[in-house]
PDB file of C-alpha atoms in Angstrom:
ATOM      1  CA  MET A   1      79.951  93.413 237.662  1.00 50.00           C
ATOM      2  CA  ALA A   2      82.385  92.793 234.609  1.00 47.00           C
ATOM      3  CA  HIS A   3      85.333  93.333 237.023  1.00 51.00           C
ATOM      4  CA  TYR A   4      83.956  90.706 239.528  1.00 48.00           C
ATOM      5  CA  TYR A   5      83.250  88.233 236.545  1.00 48.00           C
ATOM      6  CA  THR A   6      87.015  88.568 235.342  1.00 49.00           C
ATOM      7  CA  GLU A   7      88.234  87.969 238.899  1.00 50.00           C
ATOM      8  CA  ILE A   8      86.376  84.799 239.130  1.00 48.00           C
ATOM      9  CA  VAL A   9      87.975  83.476 235.876  1.00 48.00           C
ATOM     10  CA  PHE A  10      91.350  84.391 236.824  1.00 47.00           C
ATOM     11  CA  ALA A  11      90.932  83.165 240.382  1.00 47.00           C
ATOM     12  CA  ALA A  12      90.452  79.715 238.999  1.00 51.00           C
ATOM     13  CA  GLU A  13      93.712  80.238 236.994  1.00 55.00           C
ATOM     14  CA  TRP A  14      91.727  80.003 233.741  1.00 56.00           C
ATOM     15  CA  PRO A  15      92.945  82.393 231.085  1.00 66.00           C
ATOM     16  CA  PHE A  16      89.909  84.383 229.574  1.00 64.00           C
ATOM     17  CA  TRP A  17      90.511  83.310 226.131  1.00 63.00           C
ATOM     18  CA  LEU A  18      90.578  79.584 227.167  1.00 66.00           C
ATOM     19  CA  PHE A  19      87.373  80.114 229.087  1.00 64.00           C
ATOM     20  CA  PHE A  20      85.700  81.900 225.951  1.00 67.00           C
ATOM     21  CA  LEU A  21      86.945  79.058 223.680  1.00 71.00           C
ATOM     22  CA  LEU A  22      85.652  76.342 225.849  1.00 72.00           C
ATOM     23  CA  SER A  23      82.248  78.167 226.138  1.00 74.00           C
ATOM     24  CA  LEU A  24      82.024  78.551 222.403  1.00 71.00           C
ATOM     25  CA  VAL A  25      82.800  74.983 221.731  1.00 74.00           C
ATOM     26  CA  THR A  26      80.206  74.041 224.209  1.00 79.00           C
ATOM     27  CA  LEU A  27      77.672  76.170 222.430  1.00 75.00           C
ATOM     28  CA  ILE A  28      78.448  74.675 219.145  1.00 79.00           C
ATOM     29  CA  VAL A  29      78.370  71.083 220.258  1.00 76.00           C
ATOM     30  CA  PHE A  30      74.901  71.790 222.084  1.00 75.00           C
ATOM     31  CA  PHE A  31      73.371  73.528 218.967  1.00 73.00           C
ATOM     32  CA  THR A  32      74.737  70.575 216.657  1.00 79.00           C
ATOM     33  CA  LEU A  33      73.239  67.991 218.829  1.00 77.00           C
ATOM     34  CA  ARG A  34      70.014  69.834 218.973  1.00 75.00           C
ATOM     35  CA  GLU A  35      69.938  70.268 215.255  1.00 75.00           C
ATOM     36  CA  ARG A  36      70.679  66.521 214.664  1.00 76.00           C
ATOM     37  CA  LYS A  37      67.806  65.632 217.143  1.00 76.00           C
ATOM     38  CA  ILE A  38      65.485  67.963 215.221  1.00 74.00           C
ATOM     39  CA  ARG A  39      66.429  66.374 211.968  1.00 72.00           C
ATOM     40  CA  ARG A  40      66.066  62.743 213.326  1.00 73.00           C
ATOM     41  CA  VAL A  41      62.513  63.615 214.667  1.00 69.00           C
ATOM     42  CA  SER A  42      61.493  65.326 211.340  1.00 65.00           C
ATOM     43  CA  ALA A  43      62.826  62.386 209.362  1.00 60.00           C
ATOM     44  CA  LYS A  44      61.009  60.080 211.690  1.00 63.00           C
ATOM     45  CA  GLU A  45      57.624  61.927 211.240  1.00 61.00           C
ATOM     46  CA  ILE A  46      58.286  62.034 207.365  1.00 55.00           C
ATOM     47  CA  THR A  47      58.923  58.289 207.390  1.00 57.00           C
ATOM     48  CA  LYS A  48      55.618  57.655 209.345  1.00 56.00           C
ATOM     49  CA  HIS A  49      53.543  59.943 207.146  1.00 53.00           C
ATOM     50  CA  HIS A  50      54.814  58.152 203.961  1.00 51.00           C
ATOM     51  CA  THR A  51      54.182  54.786 205.623  1.00 55.00           C
ATOM     52  CA  GLN A  52      50.592  55.859 206.331  1.00 55.00           C
ATOM     53  CA  ILE A  53      50.079  57.111 202.779  1.00 51.00           C
ATOM     54  CA  ASN A  54      51.431  53.748 201.431  1.00 55.00           C
ATOM     55  CA  LEU A  55      49.135  51.842 203.676  1.00 52.00           C
ATOM     56  CA  GLU A  56      46.058  53.868 202.906  1.00 56.00           C
ATOM     57  CA  LEU A  57      46.874  53.256 199.029  1.00 51.00           C
ATOM     58  CA  HIS A  58      47.567  49.686 199.716  1.00 51.00           C
ATOM     59  CA  ALA A  59      44.065  49.334 201.634  1.00 51.00           C
ATOM     60  CA  PHE A  60      42.316  50.973 198.763  1.00 52.00           C
ATOM     61  CA  GLN A  61      43.957  48.530 196.446  1.00 52.00           C
ATOM     62  CA  ALA A  62      43.160  45.532 198.456  1.00 52.00           C
ATOM     63  CA  GLN A  63      39.503  46.680 198.566  1.00 53.00           C
ATOM     64  CA  MET A  64      39.409  47.301 194.919  1.00 56.00           C
ATOM     65  CA  ASP A  65      40.506  43.733 194.374  1.00 64.00           C
ATOM     66  CA  PRO A  66      40.590  43.105 190.768  1.00 68.00           C
ATOM     67  CA  HIS A  67      39.147  39.565 191.114  1.00 68.00           C
ATOM     68  CA  PHE A  68      36.073  40.950 192.917  1.00 73.00           C
ATOM     69  CA  ILE A  69      35.649  43.688 190.416  1.00 77.00           C
ATOM     70  CA  PHE A  70      36.085  41.235 187.408  1.00 73.00           C
ATOM     71  CA  ASN A  71      33.834  38.623 188.981  1.00 76.00           C
ATOM     72  CA  SER A  72      31.193  41.242 189.860  1.00 78.00           C
ATOM     73  CA  LEU A  73      31.236  42.493 186.043  1.00 79.00           C
ATOM     74  CA  ASN A  74      31.041  38.878 184.897  1.00 80.00           C
ATOM     75  CA  ALA A  75      27.947  38.384 187.269  1.00 78.00           C
ATOM     76  CA  ILE A  76      26.253  41.341 185.675  1.00 79.00           C
ATOM     77  CA  HIS A  77      27.103  40.014 182.335  1.00 77.00           C
ATOM     78  CA  HIS A  78      25.644  36.753 183.149  1.00 77.00           C
ATOM     79  CA  TYR A  79      22.375  38.264 184.296  1.00 77.00           C
ATOM     80  CA  ILE A  80      22.130  40.311 181.090  1.00 78.00           C
ATOM     81  CA  LEU A  81      22.734  37.192 178.928  1.00 79.00           C
ATOM     82  CA  THR A  82      20.070  35.190 180.916  1.00 80.00           C
ATOM     83  CA  THR A  83      17.538  37.985 180.472  1.00 66.00           C
ATOM     84  CA  SER A  84      17.444  38.456 184.183  1.00 74.00           C
ATOM     85  CA  THR A  85      17.474  42.196 183.482  1.00 78.00           C
ATOM     86  CA  ASP A  86      15.929  43.076 187.126  1.00 81.00           C
ATOM     87  CA  MET A  87      18.976  41.097 188.764  1.00 79.00           C
ATOM     88  CA  ALA A  88      21.361  42.758 186.299  1.00 82.00           C
ATOM     89  CA  SER A  89      20.002  46.292 187.129  1.00 84.00           C
ATOM     90  CA  LEU A  90      20.108  45.527 190.993  1.00 84.00           C
ATOM     91  CA  TYR A  91      23.693  44.300 190.726  1.00 85.00           C
ATOM     92  CA  LEU A  92      24.913  47.114 188.534  1.00 86.00           C
ATOM     93  CA  THR A  93      23.351  49.722 190.845  1.00 88.00           C
ATOM     94  CA  ARG A  94      24.746  48.371 193.984  1.00 87.00           C
ATOM     95  CA  PHE A  95      28.213  47.936 192.354  1.00 86.00           C
ATOM     96  CA  SER A  96      28.372  51.520 191.011  1.00 87.00           C
ATOM     97  CA  ARG A  97      27.184  52.817 194.402  1.00 89.00           C
ATOM     98  CA  LEU A  98      29.896  50.862 196.078  1.00 87.00           C
ATOM     99  CA  MET A  99      32.766  52.112 193.733  1.00 84.00           C
ATOM    100  CA  ARG A 100      31.649  55.670 194.328  1.00 86.00           C
ATOM    101  CA  LEU A 101      31.669  55.181 198.139  1.00 85.00           C
ATOM    102  CA  MET A 102      35.032  53.451 197.984  1.00 80.00           C
ATOM    103  CA  ILE A 103      36.486  56.226 195.869  1.00 80.00           C
ATOM    104  CA  GLY A 104      34.935  58.950 197.910  1.00 81.00           C
ATOM    105  CA  ASN A 105      36.303  57.544 201.114  1.00 78.00           C
ATOM    106  CA  PHE A 106      39.889  57.027 199.719  1.00 70.00           C
ATOM    107  CA  ASN A 107      42.569  59.063 201.392  1.00 72.00           C
ATOM    108  CA  LYS A 108      40.266  60.084 204.358  1.00 79.00           C
ATOM    109  CA  GLU A 109      41.626  59.357 207.814  1.00 80.00           C
ATOM    110  CA  TRP A 110      38.268  59.188 209.280  1.00 87.00           C
ATOM    111  CA  ILE A 111      34.777  58.857 208.120  1.00 90.00           C
ATOM    112  CA  SER A 112      31.432  58.175 209.868  1.00 93.00           C
ATOM    113  CA  LEU A 113      30.356  54.658 210.934  1.00 95.00           C
ATOM    114  CA  GLN A 114      27.335  55.232 208.892  1.00 94.00           C
ATOM    115  CA  ASP A 115      29.330  55.825 205.582  1.00 93.00           C
ATOM    116  CA  GLU A 116      31.623  52.759 206.698  1.00 92.00           C
ATOM    117  CA  LEU A 117      28.552  50.560 207.031  1.00 95.00           C
ATOM    118  CA  ASP A 118      26.776  51.787 203.853  1.00 94.00           C
ATOM    119  CA  ALA A 119      29.840  50.535 201.895  1.00 91.00           C
ATOM    120  CA  LEU A 120      30.094  47.478 203.878  1.00 93.00           C
ATOM    121  CA  GLU A 121      26.506  46.333 203.334  1.00 94.00           C
ATOM    122  CA  LEU A 122      26.761  46.980 199.623  1.00 91.00           C
ATOM    123  CA  TYR A 123      30.017  44.933 199.481  1.00 91.00           C
ATOM    124  CA  ILE A 124      28.202  41.921 201.434  1.00 93.00           C
ATOM    125  CA  GLN A 125      25.068  42.145 199.334  1.00 91.00           C
ATOM    126  CA  LEU A 126      27.169  42.075 196.072  1.00 89.00           C
ATOM    127  CA  GLU A 127      28.920  38.759 197.378  1.00 90.00           C
ATOM    128  CA  GLN A 128      25.591  37.433 198.319  1.00 89.00           C
ATOM    129  CA  LEU A 129      24.369  37.769 194.637  1.00 83.00           C
ATOM    130  CA  ARG A 130      27.691  36.443 193.357  1.00 84.00           C
ATOM    131  CA  PHE A 131      27.659  33.263 195.349  1.00 86.00           C
ATOM    132  CA  ASP A 132      24.034  32.562 194.932  1.00 79.00           C
ATOM    133  CA  GLU A 133      23.003  33.225 198.422  1.00 79.00           C
ATOM    134  CA  GLN A 134      25.412  30.796 199.912  1.00 91.00           C
ATOM    135  CA  PHE A 135      25.282  32.737 203.214  1.00 95.00           C
ATOM    136  CA  ASP A 136      23.151  35.148 205.027  1.00 95.00           C
ATOM    137  CA  TYR A 137      24.224  38.162 207.037  1.00 96.00           C
ATOM    138  CA  GLN A 138      22.997  40.256 209.877  1.00 96.00           C
ATOM    139  CA  LEU A 139      24.208  43.570 210.983  1.00 96.00           C
ATOM    140  CA  LYS A 140      23.410  44.930 214.375  1.00 96.00           C
ATOM    141  CA  VAL A 141      24.182  48.329 215.775  1.00 96.00           C
ATOM    142  CA  LEU A 142      23.161  48.537 219.467  1.00 96.00           C
ATOM    143  CA  PRO A 143      21.218  51.648 220.406  1.00 94.00           C
ATOM    144  CA  GLU A 144      24.160  53.242 222.405  1.00 94.00           C
ATOM    145  CA  VAL A 145      26.140  53.753 219.108  1.00 95.00           C
ATOM    146  CA  ASN A 146      25.182  56.690 217.093  1.00 94.00           C
ATOM    147  CA  LYS A 147      26.120  55.764 213.480  1.00 93.00           C
ATOM    148  CA  GLN A 148      26.150  59.333 212.318  1.00 92.00           C
ATOM    149  CA  PHE A 149      28.379  60.816 215.058  1.00 92.00           C
ATOM    150  CA  THR A 150      30.941  57.936 215.512  1.00 94.00           C
ATOM    151  CA  LEU A 151      34.037  58.184 213.647  1.00 92.00           C
ATOM    152  CA  VAL A 152      36.241  55.063 212.375  1.00 91.00           C
ATOM    153  CA  PRO A 153      39.079  54.748 210.005  1.00 85.00           C
ATOM    154  CA  PRO A 154      37.744  53.811 206.537  1.00 83.00           C
ATOM    155  CA  LEU A 155      38.341  50.458 204.965  1.00 78.00           C
ATOM    156  CA  ILE A 156      38.684  49.075 208.482  1.00 84.00           C
ATOM    157  CA  ILE A 157      35.875  46.301 208.685  1.00 91.00           C
ATOM    158  CA  GLN A 158      35.449  45.258 205.124  1.00 88.00           C
ATOM    159  CA  PRO A 159      38.889  43.232 204.734  1.00 87.00           C
ATOM    160  CA  TYR A 160      37.938  41.092 207.840  1.00 91.00           C
ATOM    161  CA  VAL A 161      34.459  40.497 206.268  1.00 92.00           C
ATOM    162  CA  GLN A 162      35.931  39.684 202.956  1.00 89.00           C
ATOM    163  CA  TYR A 163      38.205  37.120 204.606  1.00 89.00           C
ATOM    164  CA  ALA A 164      35.425  35.574 206.576  1.00 92.00           C
ATOM    165  CA  ILE A 165      33.429  35.143 203.523  1.00 92.00           C
ATOM    166  CA  TRP A 166      36.168  33.920 201.104  1.00 89.00           C
ATOM    167  CA  HIS A 167      38.394  31.871 203.472  1.00 88.00           C
ATOM    168  CA  ARG A 168      35.870  30.493 205.904  1.00 91.00           C
ATOM    169  CA  ILE A 169      32.068  30.528 204.863  1.00 93.00           C
ATOM    170  CA  LEU A 170      32.689  29.616 201.197  1.00 92.00           C
ATOM    171  CA  LEU A 171      35.140  26.834 202.215  1.00 90.00           C
ATOM    172  CA  ARG A 172      32.228  25.025 204.181  1.00 89.00           C
ATOM    173  CA  PRO A 173      31.457  21.569 202.724  1.00 88.00           C
ATOM    174  CA  GLN A 174      27.785  22.658 202.595  1.00 87.00           C
ATOM    175  CA  LYS A 175      27.014  25.181 199.740  1.00 84.00           C
ATOM    176  CA  SER A 176      24.200  26.835 201.740  1.00 88.00           C
ATOM    177  CA  GLY A 177      23.567  27.821 205.384  1.00 91.00           C
ATOM    178  CA  GLY A 178      26.432  30.168 205.879  1.00 94.00           C
ATOM    179  CA  GLN A 179      26.001  32.765 208.561  1.00 95.00           C
ATOM    180  CA  LEU A 180      27.707  36.038 209.175  1.00 97.00           C
ATOM    181  CA  LEU A 181      26.848  38.273 212.232  1.00 97.00           C
ATOM    182  CA  ILE A 182      28.422  41.732 212.498  1.00 97.00           C
ATOM    183  CA  THR A 183      27.699  43.445 215.880  1.00 97.00           C
ATOM    184  CA  ILE A 184      28.732  46.879 216.779  1.00 97.00           C
ATOM    185  CA  CYS A 185      28.498  48.119 220.480  1.00 96.00           C
ATOM    186  CA  LYS A 186      29.756  50.685 222.909  1.00 94.00           C
ATOM    187  CA  GLU A 187      30.978  50.217 226.450  1.00 92.00           C
ATOM    188  CA  LYS A 188      31.915  53.251 228.368  1.00 88.00           C
ATOM    189  CA  ASP A 189      34.545  55.082 226.125  1.00 90.00           C
ATOM    190  CA  ARG A 190      35.171  51.744 223.961  1.00 93.00           C
ATOM    191  CA  LEU A 191      33.651  50.933 220.595  1.00 95.00           C
ATOM    192  CA  PHE A 192      33.585  47.164 219.751  1.00 96.00           C
ATOM    193  CA  ILE A 193      33.081  45.762 216.199  1.00 97.00           C
ATOM    194  CA  GLN A 194      32.506  41.980 216.435  1.00 97.00           C
ATOM    195  CA  LEU A 195      32.379  39.555 213.480  1.00 96.00           C
ATOM    196  CA  GLU A 196      31.238  36.093 213.999  1.00 96.00           C
ATOM    197  CA  ASP A 197      30.802  33.293 211.252  1.00 95.00           C
ATOM    198  CA  ASN A 198      30.118  29.661 211.195  1.00 93.00           C
ATOM    199  CA  GLY A 199      32.792  28.866 208.568  1.00 92.00           C
ATOM    200  CA  VAL A 200      35.572  26.504 208.497  1.00 90.00           C
ATOM    201  CA  LEU A 201      37.715  26.839 211.685  1.00 84.00           C
ATOM    202  CA  ILE A 202      41.005  28.667 210.908  1.00 66.00           C
ATOM    203  CA  THR A 203      43.021  29.477 213.906  1.00 56.00           C
ATOM    204  CA  GLU A 204      45.961  31.038 212.332  1.00 44.00           C
ATOM    205  CA  VAL A 205      43.971  34.310 211.068  1.00 44.00           C
ATOM    206  CA  LEU A 206      46.056  36.976 212.749  1.00 44.00           C
ATOM    207  CA  ASP A 207      49.148  35.146 214.479  1.00 41.00           C
ATOM    208  CA  GLY A 208      51.198  35.020 211.356  1.00 41.00           C
ATOM    209  CA  THR A 209      51.697  31.218 210.954  1.00 40.00           C
ATOM    210  CA  GLY A 210      50.606  28.949 208.242  1.00 42.00           C
ATOM    211  CA  GLU A 211      50.158  29.890 204.511  1.00 44.00           C
ATOM    212  CA  ARG A 212      47.513  32.207 203.720  1.00 44.00           C
ATOM    213  CA  GLN A 213      46.359  35.205 201.508  1.00 48.00           C
ATOM    214  CA  ALA A 214      45.484  37.737 203.987  1.00 52.00           C
ATOM    215  CA  THR A 215      47.097  40.804 202.619  1.00 65.00           C
ATOM    216  CA  GLY A 216      43.988  42.771 203.093  1.00 70.00           C
ATOM    217  CA  ILE A 217      43.571  42.112 206.847  1.00 79.00           C
ATOM    218  CA  ASP A 218      47.306  42.701 207.299  1.00 78.00           C
ATOM    219  CA  ILE A 219      47.212  46.130 205.877  1.00 76.00           C
ATOM    220  CA  ALA A 220      43.967  46.955 207.851  1.00 78.00           C
ATOM    221  CA  SER A 221      45.658  45.679 211.005  1.00 80.00           C
ATOM    222  CA  GLU A 222      48.772  47.759 210.434  1.00 80.00           C
ATOM    223  CA  ARG A 223      46.608  50.931 209.525  1.00 77.00           C
ATOM    224  CA  LEU A 224      44.559  50.534 212.649  1.00 82.00           C
ATOM    225  CA  TYR A 225      47.670  50.339 214.760  1.00 82.00           C
ATOM    226  CA  MET A 226      49.158  53.282 213.131  1.00 79.00           C
ATOM    227  CA  MET A 227      45.982  55.283 213.886  1.00 80.00           C
ATOM    228  CA  SER A 228      45.972  53.914 217.326  1.00 81.00           C
ATOM    229  CA  GLU A 229      49.476  55.058 218.070  1.00 81.00           C
ATOM    230  CA  LYS A 230      48.983  58.521 216.469  1.00 80.00           C
ATOM    231  CA  TYR A 231      45.603  59.317 218.243  1.00 82.00           C
ATOM    232  CA  HIS A 232      46.259  57.071 221.484  1.00 84.00           C
ATOM    233  CA  MET A 233      43.111  54.905 220.577  1.00 85.00           C
ATOM    234  CA  GLN A 234      44.448  51.768 222.477  1.00 88.00           C
ATOM    235  CA  ALA A 235      43.097  49.667 219.507  1.00 90.00           C
ATOM    236  CA  SER A 236      43.218  45.891 219.663  1.00 91.00           C
ATOM    237  CA  ILE A 237      42.154  42.966 217.338  1.00 91.00           C
ATOM    238  CA  LYS A 238      41.366  39.570 218.883  1.00 92.00           C
ATOM    239  CA  ALA A 239      40.573  36.298 217.043  1.00 89.00           C
ATOM    240  CA  LEU A 240      38.721  33.710 219.038  1.00 89.00           C
ATOM    241  CA  GLN A 241      36.891  30.306 218.295  1.00 89.00           C
ATOM    242  CA  VAL A 242      33.269  29.998 219.106  1.00 88.00           C
ATOM    243  CA  TYR A 243      32.029  26.867 221.210  1.00 87.00           C
ATOM    244  CA  ASP A 244      28.634  25.469 221.853  1.00 84.00           C
ATOM    245  CA  ALA A 245      27.296  24.302 225.171  1.00 84.00           C
ATOM    246  CA  GLU A 246      29.190  20.920 224.767  1.00 86.00           C
ATOM    247  CA  GLN A 247      32.466  22.967 224.083  1.00 85.00           C
ATOM    248  CA  LEU A 248      32.746  21.831 220.552  1.00 85.00           C
ATOM    249  CA  PRO A 249      33.990  24.713 218.125  1.00 86.00           C
ATOM    250  CA  THR A 250      31.139  25.997 215.920  1.00 87.00           C
ATOM    251  CA  GLY A 251      32.572  29.071 214.423  1.00 91.00           C
ATOM    252  CA  ASN A 252      34.821  31.970 214.508  1.00 94.00           C
ATOM    253  CA  ARG A 253      34.710  35.376 216.151  1.00 94.00           C
ATOM    254  CA  LEU A 254      36.868  38.353 215.631  1.00 94.00           C
ATOM    255  CA  ILE A 255      36.697  41.420 217.801  1.00 95.00           C
ATOM    256  CA  ILE A 256      38.072  44.992 216.933  1.00 94.00           C
ATOM    257  CA  SER A 257      38.299  47.334 219.825  1.00 94.00           C
ATOM    258  CA  MET A 258      39.178  50.958 219.924  1.00 92.00           C
ATOM    259  CA  GLN A 259      38.316  54.265 221.846  1.00 91.00           C
ATOM    260  CA  HIS A 260      35.179  55.572 220.773  1.00 88.00           C
ATOM    261  CA  ILE A 261      35.535  58.867 218.801  1.00 85.00           C
ATOM    262  CA  GLY A 262      32.765  61.170 217.960  1.00 82.00           C
ATOM    263  CA  THR A 263      32.522  63.911 215.435  1.00 66.00           C
ATOM    264  CA  ARG A 264      32.594  66.591 218.186  1.00 54.00           C
ATOM    265  CA  GLN A 265      35.615  65.182 219.816  1.00 57.00           C
ATOM    266  CA  SER A 266      39.171  66.535 219.176  1.00 46.00           C
ATOM    267  CA  LEU A 267      41.021  63.783 217.418  1.00 51.00           C
ATOM    268  CA  ALA A 268      44.339  65.430 218.172  1.00 48.00           C
ATOM    269  CA  GLY A 269      43.546  65.231 221.993  1.00 46.00           C
TER     270      GLY A 269
END
């Protein structure tokens, strides 16, 4: 066999040493390029991991908004000074529970929808107390959605609710009558989270135009899309205006859509 191999090499008028050298160079180039590719892929994964960690940290910082914390503590202080001890106790209890949930959910990729909604309701109730009941809210979870066994990324709904309250509902000329409706439903393998409000009409919420303070929703959007890419969730966020029967704008609607993921489902799949 070795004799036959040598005859082929010399039949092509290739000296054996040249053939060996070219083969060696080819192998070196192949393994060098392969090593560079592996390093590039590893560096890309490390960068994505660092980006995700930074986004989670920024999301936590956005939810732990210093203005919200300071104003909440001021409201508690006000209730204590005005001898409204029942209100002060209620506010303080909800505030402490919210802080515990926020810290407990920090740095988690997934939490149950139940945990997300528990924190969300506490946040909304605190804002209601702080703004003297300028708005009402309703949270509807349709029967096909199992809150305990549905997983969502943490801190994914609250930034949009905060934006709707601060930059829409509270900017209404009337200081009462604000409405916030949160509806969560499931259609086939898709989970839909819909926020609807009757606040001022703002069309540039997610299109990047206009001057606005929307750091929280920008971070939430980026985190959702990163999770979508990682787990193939096909997530989307859509901002719309709501019209009445006469086609007059009456409010705003935001729809967050993603693949429904249950606790028994393989996230990596």
